[in-house]
Coordinates of N, CA and C in Angstrom, one line a residue:
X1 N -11.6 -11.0 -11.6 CA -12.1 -11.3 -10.3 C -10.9 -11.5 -9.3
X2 N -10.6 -11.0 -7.9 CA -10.1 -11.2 -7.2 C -10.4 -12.5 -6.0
X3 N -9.2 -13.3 -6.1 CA -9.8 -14.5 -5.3 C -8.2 -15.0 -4.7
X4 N -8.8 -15.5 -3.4 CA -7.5 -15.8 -2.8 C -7.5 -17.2 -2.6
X5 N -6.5 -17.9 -1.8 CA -6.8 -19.5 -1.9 C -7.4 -20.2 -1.2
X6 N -8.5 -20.9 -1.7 CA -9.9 -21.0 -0.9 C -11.1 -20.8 -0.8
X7 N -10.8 -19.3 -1.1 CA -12.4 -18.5 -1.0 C -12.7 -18.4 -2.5
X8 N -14.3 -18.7 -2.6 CA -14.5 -18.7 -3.5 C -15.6 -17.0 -3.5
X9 N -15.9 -16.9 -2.9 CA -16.7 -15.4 -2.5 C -15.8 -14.4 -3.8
X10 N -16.6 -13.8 -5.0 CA -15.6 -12.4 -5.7 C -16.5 -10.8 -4.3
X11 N -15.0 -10.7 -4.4 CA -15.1 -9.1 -4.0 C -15.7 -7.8 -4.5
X12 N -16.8 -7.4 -4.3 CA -17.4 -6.4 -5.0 C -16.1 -4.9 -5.0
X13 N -16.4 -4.4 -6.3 CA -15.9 -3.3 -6.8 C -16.3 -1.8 -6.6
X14 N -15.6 -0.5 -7.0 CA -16.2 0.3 -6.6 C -16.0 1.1 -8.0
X15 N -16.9 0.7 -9.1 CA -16.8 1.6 -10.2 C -17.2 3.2 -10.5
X16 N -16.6 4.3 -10.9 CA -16.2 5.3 -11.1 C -16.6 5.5 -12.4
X17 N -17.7 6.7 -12.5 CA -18.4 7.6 -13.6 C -18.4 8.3 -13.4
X18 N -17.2 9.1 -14.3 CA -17.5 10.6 -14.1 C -18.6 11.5 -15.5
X19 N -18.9 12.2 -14.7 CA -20.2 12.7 -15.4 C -20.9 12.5 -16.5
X20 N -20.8 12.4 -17.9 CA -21.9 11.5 -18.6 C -21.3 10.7 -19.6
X21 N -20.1 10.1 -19.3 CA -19.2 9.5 -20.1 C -19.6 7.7 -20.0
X22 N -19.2 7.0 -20.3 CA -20.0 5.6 -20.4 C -18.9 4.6 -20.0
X23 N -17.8 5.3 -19.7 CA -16.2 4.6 -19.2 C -16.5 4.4 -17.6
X24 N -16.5 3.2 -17.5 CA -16.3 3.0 -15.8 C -14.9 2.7 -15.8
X25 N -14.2 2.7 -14.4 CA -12.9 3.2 -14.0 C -13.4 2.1 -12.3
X26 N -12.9 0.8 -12.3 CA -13.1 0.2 -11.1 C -12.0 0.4 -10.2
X27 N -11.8 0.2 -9.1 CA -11.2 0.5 -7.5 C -11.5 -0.1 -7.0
X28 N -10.7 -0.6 -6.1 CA -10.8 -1.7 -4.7 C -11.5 -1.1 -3.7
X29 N -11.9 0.1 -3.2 CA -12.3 0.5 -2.0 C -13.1 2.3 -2.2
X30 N -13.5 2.1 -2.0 CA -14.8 3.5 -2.2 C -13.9 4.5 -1.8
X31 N -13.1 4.7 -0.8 CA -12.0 5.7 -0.9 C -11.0 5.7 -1.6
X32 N -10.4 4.9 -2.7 CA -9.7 5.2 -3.7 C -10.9 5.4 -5.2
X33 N -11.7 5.0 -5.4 CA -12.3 5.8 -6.2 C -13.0 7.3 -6.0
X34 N -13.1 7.9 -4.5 CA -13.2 9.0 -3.9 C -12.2 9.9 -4.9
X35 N -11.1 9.0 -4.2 CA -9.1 10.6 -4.1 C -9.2 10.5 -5.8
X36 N -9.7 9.3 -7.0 CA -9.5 10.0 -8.3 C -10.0 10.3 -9.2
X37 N -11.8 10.4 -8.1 CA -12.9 11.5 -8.6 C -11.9 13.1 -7.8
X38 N -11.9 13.2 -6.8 CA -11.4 14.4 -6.6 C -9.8 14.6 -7.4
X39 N -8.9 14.1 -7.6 CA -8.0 14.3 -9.0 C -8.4 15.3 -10.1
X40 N -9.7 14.5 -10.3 CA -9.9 15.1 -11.7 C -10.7 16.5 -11.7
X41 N -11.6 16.7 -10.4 CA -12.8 17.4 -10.4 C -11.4 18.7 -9.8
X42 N -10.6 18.8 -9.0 CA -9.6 19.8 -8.3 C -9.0 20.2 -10.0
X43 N -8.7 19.1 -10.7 CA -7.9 19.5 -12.0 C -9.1 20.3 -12.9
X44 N -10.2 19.7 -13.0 CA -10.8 21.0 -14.1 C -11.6 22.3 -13.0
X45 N -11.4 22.1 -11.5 CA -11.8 23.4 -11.2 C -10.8 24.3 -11.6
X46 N -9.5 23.9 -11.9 CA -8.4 24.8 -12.4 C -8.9 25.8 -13.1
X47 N -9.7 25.0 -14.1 CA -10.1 26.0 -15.7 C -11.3 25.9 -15.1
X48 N -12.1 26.4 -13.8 CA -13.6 26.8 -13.9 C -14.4 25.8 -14.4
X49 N -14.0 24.7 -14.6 CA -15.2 23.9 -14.8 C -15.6 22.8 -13.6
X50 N -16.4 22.4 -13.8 CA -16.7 21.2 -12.7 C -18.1 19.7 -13.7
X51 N -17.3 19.1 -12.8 CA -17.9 17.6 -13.0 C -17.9 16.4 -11.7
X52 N -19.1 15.8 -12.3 CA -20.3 15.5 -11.0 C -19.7 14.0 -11.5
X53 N -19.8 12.9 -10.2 CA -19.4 11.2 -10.6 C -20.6 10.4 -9.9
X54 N -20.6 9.4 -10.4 CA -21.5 8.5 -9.8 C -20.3 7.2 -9.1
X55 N -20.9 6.6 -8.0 CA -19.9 5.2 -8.0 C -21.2 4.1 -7.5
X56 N -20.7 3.0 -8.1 CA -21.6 1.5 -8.8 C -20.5 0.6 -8.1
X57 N -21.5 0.0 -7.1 CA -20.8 -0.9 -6.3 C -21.3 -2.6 -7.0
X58 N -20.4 -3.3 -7.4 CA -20.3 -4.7 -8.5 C -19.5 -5.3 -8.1
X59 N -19.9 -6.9 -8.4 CA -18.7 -7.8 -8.3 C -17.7 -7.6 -9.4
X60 N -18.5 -7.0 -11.1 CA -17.6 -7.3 -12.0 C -18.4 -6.2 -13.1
X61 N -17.6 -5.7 -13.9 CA -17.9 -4.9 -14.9 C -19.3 -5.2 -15.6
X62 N -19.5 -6.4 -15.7 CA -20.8 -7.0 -16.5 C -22.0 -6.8 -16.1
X63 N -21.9 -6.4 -14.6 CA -23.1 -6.9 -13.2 C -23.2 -5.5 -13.4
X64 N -22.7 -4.6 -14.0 CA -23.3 -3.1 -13.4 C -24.2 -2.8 -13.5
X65 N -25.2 -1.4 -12.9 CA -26.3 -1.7 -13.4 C -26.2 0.2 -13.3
X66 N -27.4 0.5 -13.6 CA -27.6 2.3 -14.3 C -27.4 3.0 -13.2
X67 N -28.5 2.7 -11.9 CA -28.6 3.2 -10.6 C -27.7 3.0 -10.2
X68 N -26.8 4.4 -9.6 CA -25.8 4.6 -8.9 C -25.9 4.2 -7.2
X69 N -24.9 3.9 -6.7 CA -25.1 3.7 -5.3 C -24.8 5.0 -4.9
X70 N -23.5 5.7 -4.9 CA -23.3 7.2 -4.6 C -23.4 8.2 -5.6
X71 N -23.5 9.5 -5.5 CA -23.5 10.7 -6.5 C -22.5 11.8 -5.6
X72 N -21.1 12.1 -6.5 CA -20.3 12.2 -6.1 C -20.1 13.9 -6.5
X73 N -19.7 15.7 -5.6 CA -19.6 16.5 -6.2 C -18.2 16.8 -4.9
X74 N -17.6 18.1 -5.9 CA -16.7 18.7 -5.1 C -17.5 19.6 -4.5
X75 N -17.6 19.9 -2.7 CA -17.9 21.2 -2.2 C -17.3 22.8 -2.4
X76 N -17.9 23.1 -2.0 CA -17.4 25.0 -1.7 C -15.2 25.0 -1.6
X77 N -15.8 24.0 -0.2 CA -14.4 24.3 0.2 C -13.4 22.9 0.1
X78 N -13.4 22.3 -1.3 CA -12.8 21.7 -1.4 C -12.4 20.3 -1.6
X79 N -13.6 19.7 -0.4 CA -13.9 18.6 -0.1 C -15.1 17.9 -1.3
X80 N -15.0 16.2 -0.9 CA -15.8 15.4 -2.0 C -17.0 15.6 -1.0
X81 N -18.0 15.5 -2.0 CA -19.7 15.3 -0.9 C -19.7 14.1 -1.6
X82 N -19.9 13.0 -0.9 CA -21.0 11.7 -1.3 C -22.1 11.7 -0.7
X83 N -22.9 11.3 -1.5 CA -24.3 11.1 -0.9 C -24.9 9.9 -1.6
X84 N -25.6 8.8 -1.0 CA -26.4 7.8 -1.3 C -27.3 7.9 -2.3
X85 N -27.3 7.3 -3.4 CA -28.0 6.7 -4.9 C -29.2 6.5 -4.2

């Protein structure tokens, strides 16, 4: 949990699934779990393949739940599409 001195509020997370694997991958901000969904998805368009991510917005690993908030693809030209769970 991230907490600073004082607040007692935890900071929701931005956990990372990529395609049907059961490993979440948390991040502080929906744009850095963005740039290392696109890492991976630029790296296997290398070899012609492609893979699709979900991101699961949580205080904490435990709180996750199945329903994604975003569903995450690489476009045509390169770019990430997010679109709303």
């Amino acid at each position: 949990h991230e907490r600073t001195q004082g607040e007692t509020a935890v900071k929701d997370r931005y956990y990372l699934r990529l395609g049907d694997y059961e490993e979440y991958a948390g991040y502080n901000s929906k744009k850095d779990a963005i740039a290392a969904y696109k890492d991976v998805a630029e790296e296997l368009g290398r070899y012609g393949q492609e893979i699709g991510a979900t991101i699961h917005i949580a205080p904490s690993r435990m709180s996750l739940v199945d329903d994604p908030d975003f569903y995450l693809t690489l476009g045509p030209r390169g770019g990430v599409r997010c679109e709303k769970g």
